[in-house]
Amino acid sequence: MAFETFKRQRVRPSDEPYVTIQRKGVIALNSAAFEALDRPEAVELLYDRSERLVGVRKVDPSVEHAYIVRGQGESRGRVSTNWLISGTAFAKYYGITTEVARRWKARIDEGPTVVVDLKEAGTEVVGNRIPRRTEGATDPVT
């Protein structure tokens, strides 16, 4: 048999800030966005209706409208490269589409505030947990 060894290659985290709005509204910050906000324990979520801009800004966790930021996959000594914010209610309230996960390159404004322009299409994100079918494909095991 002519087996090949698959050598998993890790993708280097970007030095540019990116924000992903996942299915169901969870907001994910990459390391660059998290660092730009000075490693926040909590954030506030902002929205500019006329410009369709989403903003994320560091706040004290005691602020009534604060959202706690949690690392993704920090268990067992792993250091997170993505940080999550529960933005489901935020997305629903402002009518932000969450049927498909999308990632945007963000900019850093005063505050600092991480800003995403929803007028831009963003990039569709497909995780490895969601199987993609090609047309005419069949299950390998029946």
Tab-separated table of N, CA and C in Angstrom:
chain	number	residue	atom	x	y	z
A	1	MET	N	0.845	-1.187	0.000
A	1	MET	CA	0.000	0.000	0.000
A	1	MET	C	0.884	1.241	0.000
A	2	ALA	N	0.390	2.260	-0.618
A	2	ALA	CA	1.169	3.494	-0.740
A	2	ALA	C	0.611	4.581	0.174
A	3	PHE	N	0.584	4.294	1.480
A	3	PHE	CA	0.093	5.281	2.432
A	3	PHE	C	1.060	6.443	2.536
A	4	GLU	N	0.504	7.620	2.751
A	4	GLU	CA	1.306	8.801	3.053
A	4	GLU	C	0.997	9.212	4.482
A	5	THR	N	1.975	9.768	5.165
A	5	THR	CA	1.761	10.276	6.513
A	5	THR	C	1.294	11.714	6.431
A	6	PHE	N	0.152	11.988	7.063
A	6	PHE	CA	-0.336	13.366	7.121
A	6	PHE	C	0.370	14.052	8.275
A	7	LYS	N	1.071	15.122	7.973
A	7	LYS	CA	1.786	15.877	8.988
A	7	LYS	C	1.034	17.171	9.221
A	8	ARG	N	0.305	17.161	10.311
A	8	ARG	CA	-0.535	18.309	10.662
A	8	ARG	C	0.313	19.564	10.757
A	9	GLN	N	-0.152	20.605	10.107
A	9	GLN	CA	0.566	21.868	10.137
A	9	GLN	C	-0.316	22.911	10.800
A	10	ARG	N	0.238	23.548	11.769
A	10	ARG	CA	-0.512	24.591	12.459
A	10	ARG	C	-0.427	25.890	11.681
A	11	VAL	N	-1.540	26.591	11.665
A	11	VAL	CA	-1.577	27.896	11.020
A	11	VAL	C	-1.100	28.923	12.039
A	12	ARG	N	-0.136	29.711	11.662
A	12	ARG	CA	0.399	30.736	12.552
A	12	ARG	C	-0.652	31.810	12.787
A	13	PRO	N	-0.907	32.181	14.038
A	13	PRO	CA	-1.885	33.231	14.301
A	13	PRO	C	-1.489	34.536	13.609
A	14	SER	N	-2.476	35.260	13.147
A	14	SER	CA	-2.238	36.503	12.424
A	14	SER	C	-1.816	37.622	13.362
A	15	ASP	N	-0.963	38.491	12.862
A	15	ASP	CA	-0.579	39.686	13.606
A	15	ASP	C	-1.633	40.781	13.451
A	16	GLU	N	-2.568	40.585	12.535
A	16	GLU	CA	-3.640	41.545	12.291
A	16	GLU	C	-4.855	41.172	13.132
A	17	PRO	N	-5.610	42.175	13.617
A	17	PRO	CA	-6.806	41.850	14.405
A	17	PRO	C	-7.938	41.333	13.522
A	18	TYR	N	-8.542	40.233	13.953
A	18	TYR	CA	-9.702	39.653	13.273
A	18	TYR	C	-10.790	39.373	14.284
A	19	VAL	N	-12.031	39.541	13.834
A	19	VAL	CA	-13.199	39.232	14.648
A	19	VAL	C	-14.064	38.279	13.840
A	20	THR	N	-14.539	37.241	14.496
A	20	THR	CA	-15.460	36.298	13.868
A	20	THR	C	-16.776	36.350	14.618
A	21	ILE	N	-17.862	36.438	13.868
A	21	ILE	CA	-19.179	36.272	14.469
A	21	ILE	C	-19.624	34.878	14.054
A	22	GLN	N	-19.654	33.997	15.039
A	22	GLN	CA	-19.942	32.597	14.784
A	22	GLN	C	-21.443	32.373	14.665
A	23	ARG	N	-21.776	31.167	14.218
A	23	ARG	CA	-23.187	30.806	14.177
A	23	ARG	C	-23.761	30.978	15.575
A	24	LYS	N	-24.954	31.465	15.660
A	24	LYS	CA	-25.665	31.727	16.916
A	24	LYS	C	-25.153	32.971	17.631
A	25	GLY	N	-24.210	33.711	17.055
A	25	GLY	CA	-23.859	35.008	17.596
A	25	GLY	C	-22.667	35.105	18.517
A	26	VAL	N	-21.973	34.024	18.786
A	26	VAL	CA	-20.767	34.111	19.620
A	26	VAL	C	-19.725	34.921	18.853
A	27	ILE	N	-19.106	35.870	19.542
A	27	ILE	CA	-18.094	36.735	18.935
A	27	ILE	C	-16.726	36.240	19.374
A	28	ALA	N	-15.849	36.008	18.407
A	28	ALA	CA	-14.500	35.519	18.703
A	28	ALA	C	-13.471	36.564	18.286
A	29	LEU	N	-12.529	36.825	19.174
A	29	LEU	CA	-11.409	37.732	18.899
A	29	LEU	C	-10.155	36.887	18.734
A	30	ASN	N	-9.334	37.215	17.742
A	30	ASN	CA	-8.048	36.526	17.653
A	30	ASN	C	-7.068	37.191	18.628
A	31	SER	N	-5.868	36.667	18.712
A	31	SER	CA	-4.878	37.186	19.665
A	31	SER	C	-4.582	38.660	19.456
A	32	ALA	N	-4.456	39.086	18.194
A	32	ALA	CA	-4.128	40.484	17.911
A	32	ALA	C	-5.237	41.422	18.391
A	33	ALA	N	-6.490	41.046	18.182
A	33	ALA	CA	-7.612	41.877	18.646
A	33	ALA	C	-7.662	41.897	20.171
A	34	PHE	N	-7.440	40.741	20.797
A	34	PHE	CA	-7.444	40.632	22.256
A	34	PHE	C	-6.343	41.486	22.866
A	35	GLU	N	-5.159	41.428	22.287
A	35	GLU	CA	-4.030	42.225	22.779
A	35	GLU	C	-4.269	43.725	22.565
A	36	ALA	N	-4.891	44.099	21.439
A	36	ALA	CA	-5.181	45.516	21.160
A	36	ALA	C	-6.105	46.106	22.218
A	37	LEU	N	-6.949	45.253	22.816
A	37	LEU	CA	-7.856	45.699	23.878
A	37	LEU	C	-7.217	45.583	25.263
A	38	ASP	N	-5.920	45.301	25.303
A	38	ASP	CA	-5.170	45.169	26.553
A	38	ASP	C	-5.657	43.984	27.390
A	39	ARG	N	-5.854	42.849	26.720
A	39	ARG	CA	-6.218	41.591	27.375
A	39	ARG	C	-7.399	41.751	28.330
A	40	PRO	N	-8.558	42.116	27.818
A	40	PRO	CA	-9.689	42.422	28.705
A	40	PRO	C	-10.275	41.206	29.403
A	41	GLU	N	-10.705	41.423	30.629
A	41	GLU	CA	-11.473	40.416	31.353
A	41	GLU	C	-12.940	40.513	30.935
A	42	ALA	N	-13.355	41.754	30.586
A	42	ALA	CA	-14.734	41.995	30.160
A	42	ALA	C	-14.745	43.100	29.109
A	43	VAL	N	-15.785	43.090	28.286
A	43	VAL	CA	-15.938	44.096	27.236
A	43	VAL	C	-17.384	44.584	27.190
A	44	GLU	N	-17.575	45.701	26.494
A	44	GLU	CA	-18.923	46.123	26.144
A	44	GLU	C	-19.035	46.021	24.634
A	45	LEU	N	-20.238	45.716	24.181
A	45	LEU	CA	-20.495	45.577	22.757
A	45	LEU	C	-21.209	46.824	22.271
A	46	LEU	N	-20.740	47.368	21.157
A	46	LEU	CA	-21.253	48.629	20.615
A	46	LEU	C	-21.759	48.394	19.199
A	47	TYR	N	-22.735	49.194	18.779
A	47	TYR	CA	-23.226	49.070	17.410
A	47	TYR	C	-23.611	50.437	16.873
A	48	ASP	N	-23.156	50.745	15.682
A	48	ASP	CA	-23.520	51.965	14.974
A	48	ASP	C	-24.502	51.546	13.877
A	49	ARG	N	-25.795	51.848	14.091
A	49	ARG	CA	-26.841	51.401	13.166
A	49	ARG	C	-26.676	51.997	11.770
A	50	SER	N	-26.351	53.265	11.690
A	50	SER	CA	-26.284	53.914	10.376
A	50	SER	C	-25.083	53.427	9.557
A	51	GLU	N	-23.973	53.123	10.201
A	51	GLU	CA	-22.772	52.677	9.496
A	51	GLU	C	-22.592	51.163	9.513
A	52	ARG	N	-23.441	50.469	10.279
A	52	ARG	CA	-23.355	49.007	10.438
A	52	ARG	C	-21.975	48.575	10.926
A	53	LEU	N	-21.530	49.212	12.003
A	53	LEU	CA	-20.240	48.910	12.615
A	53	LEU	C	-20.467	48.238	13.963
A	54	VAL	N	-19.718	47.186	14.223
A	54	VAL	CA	-19.706	46.539	15.530
A	54	VAL	C	-18.434	46.981	16.228
A	55	GLY	N	-18.556	47.377	17.487
A	55	GLY	CA	-17.401	47.757	18.289
A	55	GLY	C	-17.294	46.901	19.534
A	56	VAL	N	-16.078	46.603	19.935
A	56	VAL	CA	-15.804	45.855	21.153
A	56	VAL	C	-14.788	46.673	21.941
A	57	ARG	N	-15.145	47.013	23.192
A	57	ARG	CA	-14.275	47.873	24.006
A	57	ARG	C	-14.159	47.300	25.421
A	58	LYS	N	-12.967	47.360	25.969
A	58	LYS	CA	-12.690	46.875	27.322
A	58	LYS	C	-13.445	47.699	28.358
A	59	VAL	N	-14.054	47.005	29.331
A	59	VAL	CA	-14.691	47.660	30.476
A	59	VAL	C	-14.396	46.846	31.731
A	60	ASP	N	-14.649	47.454	32.864
A	60	ASP	CA	-14.515	46.752	34.130
A	60	ASP	C	-15.613	45.686	34.209
A	61	PRO	N	-15.291	44.489	34.704
A	61	PRO	CA	-16.302	43.430	34.789
A	61	PRO	C	-17.517	43.789	35.648
A	62	SER	N	-17.383	44.781	36.522
A	62	SER	CA	-18.512	45.170	37.378
A	62	SER	C	-19.543	46.032	36.649
A	63	VAL	N	-19.221	46.513	35.451
A	63	VAL	CA	-20.167	47.318	34.674
A	63	VAL	C	-21.379	46.444	34.347
A	64	GLU	N	-22.567	46.998	34.534
A	64	GLU	CA	-23.807	46.237	34.395
A	64	GLU	C	-23.940	45.539	33.037
A	65	HIS	N	-23.517	46.184	31.983
A	65	HIS	CA	-23.691	45.619	30.634
A	65	HIS	C	-22.421	44.929	30.102
A	66	ALA	N	-21.501	44.608	31.005
A	66	ALA	CA	-20.248	43.965	30.607
A	66	ALA	C	-20.470	42.517	30.187
A	67	TYR	N	-19.702	42.089	29.204
A	67	TYR	CA	-19.670	40.699	28.763
A	67	TYR	C	-18.304	40.138	29.131
A	68	ILE	N	-18.291	39.009	29.807
A	68	ILE	CA	-17.040	38.364	30.206
A	68	ILE	C	-16.382	37.731	28.971
A	69	VAL	N	-15.067	37.874	28.880
A	69	VAL	CA	-14.299	37.299	27.779
A	69	VAL	C	-13.649	36.017	28.298
A	70	ARG	N	-13.836	34.934	27.560
A	70	ARG	CA	-13.237	33.669	27.995
A	70	ARG	C	-12.384	33.087	26.875
A	71	GLY	N	-11.286	32.489	27.271
A	71	GLY	CA	-10.406	31.861	26.298
A	71	GLY	C	-11.013	30.581	25.769
A	72	GLN	N	-10.769	30.296	24.520
A	72	GLN	CA	-11.265	29.062	23.911
A	72	GLN	C	-10.194	27.998	24.033
A	73	GLY	N	-10.528	26.887	24.659
A	73	GLY	CA	-9.592	25.768	24.742
A	73	GLY	C	-8.444	25.986	25.698
A	74	GLU	N	-8.673	26.667	26.821
A	74	GLU	CA	-7.578	26.922	27.766
A	74	GLU	C	-7.347	25.771	28.737
A	75	SER	N	-8.122	24.717	28.634
A	75	SER	CA	-7.970	23.614	29.573
A	75	SER	C	-6.666	22.850	29.328
A	76	ARG	N	-6.291	22.068	30.288
A	76	ARG	CA	-5.099	21.213	30.221
A	76	ARG	C	-3.828	21.981	29.884
A	77	GLY	N	-3.715	23.200	30.382
A	77	GLY	CA	-2.493	23.969	30.220
A	77	GLY	C	-2.315	24.641	28.871
A	78	ARG	N	-3.265	24.483	27.973
A	78	ARG	CA	-3.160	25.130	26.662
A	78	ARG	C	-3.429	26.623	26.799
A	79	VAL	N	-2.707	27.399	26.050
A	79	VAL	CA	-2.919	28.842	26.019
A	79	VAL	C	-3.835	29.149	24.845
A	80	SER	N	-4.824	29.968	25.092
A	80	SER	CA	-5.801	30.278	24.044
A	80	SER	C	-5.236	31.239	23.005
A	81	THR	N	-5.661	31.061	21.766
A	81	THR	CA	-5.350	32.020	20.710
A	81	THR	C	-6.626	32.680	20.211
A	82	ASN	N	-7.772	32.286	20.794
A	82	ASN	CA	-9.054	32.900	20.479
A	82	ASN	C	-9.802	33.158	21.773
A	83	TRP	N	-10.506	34.276	21.812
A	83	TRP	CA	-11.270	34.640	22.996
A	83	TRP	C	-12.708	34.856	22.575
A	84	LEU	N	-13.628	34.347	23.405
A	84	LEU	CA	-15.040	34.315	23.053
A	84	LEU	C	-15.872	35.235	23.926
A	85	ILE	N	-16.891	35.814	23.289
A	85	ILE	CA	-17.844	36.700	23.951
A	85	ILE	C	-19.229	36.217	23.558
A	86	SER	N	-20.101	36.051	24.532
A	86	SER	CA	-21.458	35.583	24.246
A	86	SER	C	-22.280	36.737	23.675
A	87	GLY	N	-22.332	36.804	22.351
A	87	GLY	CA	-23.015	37.918	21.691
A	87	GLY	C	-24.351	37.567	21.069
A	88	THR	N	-24.964	36.472	21.483
A	88	THR	CA	-26.212	36.022	20.877
A	88	THR	C	-27.314	37.071	20.986
A	89	ALA	N	-27.549	37.587	22.180
A	89	ALA	CA	-28.611	38.591	22.372
A	89	ALA	C	-28.291	39.863	21.590
A	90	PHE	N	-27.030	40.257	21.570
A	90	PHE	CA	-26.574	41.433	20.820
A	90	PHE	C	-26.893	41.264	19.336
A	91	ALA	N	-26.518	40.120	18.769
A	91	ALA	CA	-26.753	39.862	17.346
A	91	ALA	C	-28.248	39.855	17.031
A	92	LYS	N	-29.034	39.224	17.873
A	92	LYS	CA	-30.488	39.184	17.649
A	92	LYS	C	-31.089	40.588	17.722
A	93	TYR	N	-30.696	41.351	18.723
A	93	TYR	CA	-31.260	42.687	18.933
A	93	TYR	C	-31.012	43.588	17.727
A	94	TYR	N	-29.800	43.510	17.158
A	94	TYR	CA	-29.448	44.380	16.032
A	94	TYR	C	-29.670	43.722	14.664
A	95	GLY	N	-30.217	42.518	14.652
A	95	GLY	CA	-30.510	41.859	13.383
A	95	GLY	C	-29.266	41.463	12.600
A	96	ILE	N	-28.212	41.130	13.311
A	96	ILE	CA	-26.968	40.712	12.665
A	96	ILE	C	-27.104	39.236	12.287
A	97	THR	N	-26.927	38.927	11.018
A	97	THR	CA	-27.087	37.570	10.519
A	97	THR	C	-26.024	36.645	11.103
A	98	THR	N	-26.482	35.512	11.625
A	98	THR	CA	-25.549	34.545	12.220
A	98	THR	C	-25.779	33.132	11.681
A	99	GLU	N	-26.428	33.016	10.533
A	99	GLU	CA	-26.675	31.688	9.967
A	99	GLU	C	-25.371	31.022	9.528
A	100	VAL	N	-24.413	31.851	9.146
A	100	VAL	CA	-23.104	31.369	8.713
A	100	VAL	C	-22.053	32.141	9.503
A	101	ALA	N	-21.042	31.454	9.988
A	101	ALA	CA	-19.947	32.139	10.685
A	101	ALA	C	-19.146	32.956	9.668
A	102	ARG	N	-18.808	34.194	10.040
A	102	ARG	CA	-18.023	35.070	9.162
A	102	ARG	C	-16.925	35.747	9.959
A	103	ARG	N	-15.785	35.947	9.272
A	103	ARG	CA	-14.632	36.611	9.895
A	103	ARG	C	-14.310	37.878	9.116
A	104	TRP	N	-14.003	38.941	9.876
A	104	TRP	CA	-13.623	40.231	9.291
A	104	TRP	C	-12.285	40.675	9.840
A	105	LYS	N	-11.508	41.314	8.992
A	105	LYS	CA	-10.327	42.021	9.479
A	105	LYS	C	-10.859	43.250	10.193
A	106	ALA	N	-10.389	43.482	11.399
A	106	ALA	CA	-10.885	44.588	12.216
A	106	ALA	C	-9.904	45.751	12.180
A	107	ARG	N	-10.383	46.896	12.575
A	107	ARG	CA	-9.502	48.041	12.762
A	107	ARG	C	-9.552	48.419	14.239
A	108	ILE	N	-8.549	49.149	14.664
A	108	ILE	CA	-8.476	49.589	16.053
A	108	ILE	C	-8.706	51.089	16.076
A	109	ASP	N	-9.769	51.518	16.741
A	109	ASP	CA	-10.088	52.937	16.898
A	109	ASP	C	-9.737	53.383	18.308
A	110	GLU	N	-9.993	54.657	18.573
A	110	GLU	CA	-9.718	55.222	19.895
A	110	GLU	C	-10.451	54.431	20.964
A	111	GLY	N	-9.860	54.395	22.124
A	111	GLY	CA	-10.533	53.773	23.257
A	111	GLY	C	-9.665	52.774	24.002
A	112	PRO	N	-8.960	51.849	23.465
A	112	PRO	CA	-9.100	51.368	22.086
A	112	PRO	C	-10.405	50.584	21.904
A	113	THR	N	-10.899	50.617	20.700
A	113	THR	CA	-12.091	49.869	20.321
A	113	THR	C	-11.767	49.051	19.072
A	114	VAL	N	-12.065	47.770	19.123
A	114	VAL	CA	-11.930	46.915	17.945
A	114	VAL	C	-13.220	47.086	17.150
A	115	VAL	N	-13.083	47.453	15.866
A	115	VAL	CA	-14.249	47.778	15.035
A	115	VAL	C	-14.299	46.880	13.807
A	116	VAL	N	-15.504	46.373	13.529
A	116	VAL	CA	-15.759	45.550	12.356
A	116	VAL	C	-16.848	46.224	11.530
A	117	ASP	N	-16.617	46.316	10.226
A	117	ASP	CA	-17.577	46.920	9.306
A	117	ASP	C	-18.412	45.820	8.664
A	118	LEU	N	-19.682	45.719	9.067
A	118	LEU	CA	-20.552	44.672	8.543
A	118	LEU	C	-21.012	44.937	7.111
A	119	LYS	N	-20.704	46.128	6.579
A	119	LYS	CA	-21.011	46.387	5.168
A	119	LYS	C	-20.059	45.594	4.269
A	120	GLU	N	-18.913	45.203	4.805
A	120	GLU	CA	-17.985	44.342	4.088
A	120	GLU	C	-18.486	42.909	4.211
A	121	ALA	N	-18.276	42.117	3.197
A	121	ALA	CA	-18.815	40.753	3.172
A	121	ALA	C	-18.218	39.846	4.242
A	122	GLY	N	-16.972	40.052	4.589
A	122	GLY	CA	-16.311	39.122	5.499
A	122	GLY	C	-16.036	37.809	4.785
A	123	THR	N	-15.380	36.906	5.481
A	123	THR	CA	-15.030	35.609	4.925
A	123	THR	C	-15.823	34.538	5.643
A	124	GLU	N	-16.494	33.688	4.881
A	124	GLU	CA	-17.238	32.591	5.489
A	124	GLU	C	-16.255	31.634	6.138
A	125	VAL	N	-16.573	31.219	7.352
A	125	VAL	CA	-15.712	30.324	8.110
A	125	VAL	C	-16.423	28.985	8.248
A	126	VAL	N	-15.753	27.929	7.835
A	126	VAL	CA	-16.301	26.593	7.982
A	126	VAL	C	-15.365	25.833	8.896
A	127	GLY	N	-15.874	25.421	10.041
A	127	GLY	CA	-15.054	24.690	10.993
A	127	GLY	C	-14.920	23.236	10.611
A	128	ASN	N	-13.998	22.558	11.259
A	128	ASN	CA	-13.784	21.147	10.948
A	128	ASN	C	-14.830	20.250	11.586
A	129	ARG	N	-15.752	20.808	12.356
A	129	ARG	CA	-16.809	20.012	12.967
A	129	ARG	C	-18.035	19.920	12.077
A	130	ILE	N	-18.103	20.743	11.052
A	130	ILE	CA	-19.250	20.742	10.159
A	130	ILE	C	-18.818	20.086	8.858
A	131	PRO	N	-19.333	18.904	8.579
A	131	PRO	CA	-18.907	18.244	7.346
A	131	PRO	C	-19.400	18.986	6.116
A	132	ARG	N	-18.527	19.133	5.147
A	132	ARG	CA	-18.900	19.742	3.872
A	132	ARG	C	-19.079	18.615	2.882
A	133	ARG	N	-20.190	18.641	2.186
A	133	ARG	CA	-20.447	17.607	1.187
A	133	ARG	C	-20.227	18.196	-0.185
A	134	THR	N	-19.626	17.413	-1.013
A	134	THR	CA	-19.534	17.805	-2.414
A	134	THR	C	-20.704	17.161	-3.116
A	135	GLU	N	-21.145	17.799	-4.166
A	135	GLU	CA	-22.312	17.298	-4.874
A	135	GLU	C	-22.059	15.877	-5.365
A	136	GLY	N	-23.006	15.001	-5.097
A	136	GLY	CA	-22.897	13.619	-5.533
A	136	GLY	C	-22.084	12.731	-4.601
A	137	ALA	N	-21.551	13.284	-3.511
A	137	ALA	CA	-20.746	12.480	-2.596
A	137	ALA	C	-21.634	11.534	-1.807
A	138	THR	N	-21.093	10.409	-1.453
A	138	THR	CA	-21.813	9.449	-0.626
A	138	THR	C	-21.008	9.197	0.634
A	139	ASP	N	-21.695	8.698	1.657
A	139	ASP	CA	-21.000	8.360	2.898
A	139	ASP	C	-20.068	7.192	2.657
A	140	PRO	N	-18.834	7.236	3.193
A	140	PRO	CA	-17.904	6.135	2.972
A	140	PRO	C	-18.305	4.881	3.742
A	141	VAL	N	-19.113	5.031	4.788
A	141	VAL	CA	-19.535	3.883	5.583
A	141	VAL	C	-21.050	3.833	5.553
A	142	THR	N	-21.591	2.700	5.223
A	142	THR	CA	-23.060	2.570	5.201
A	142	THR	C	-23.528	1.482	6.092
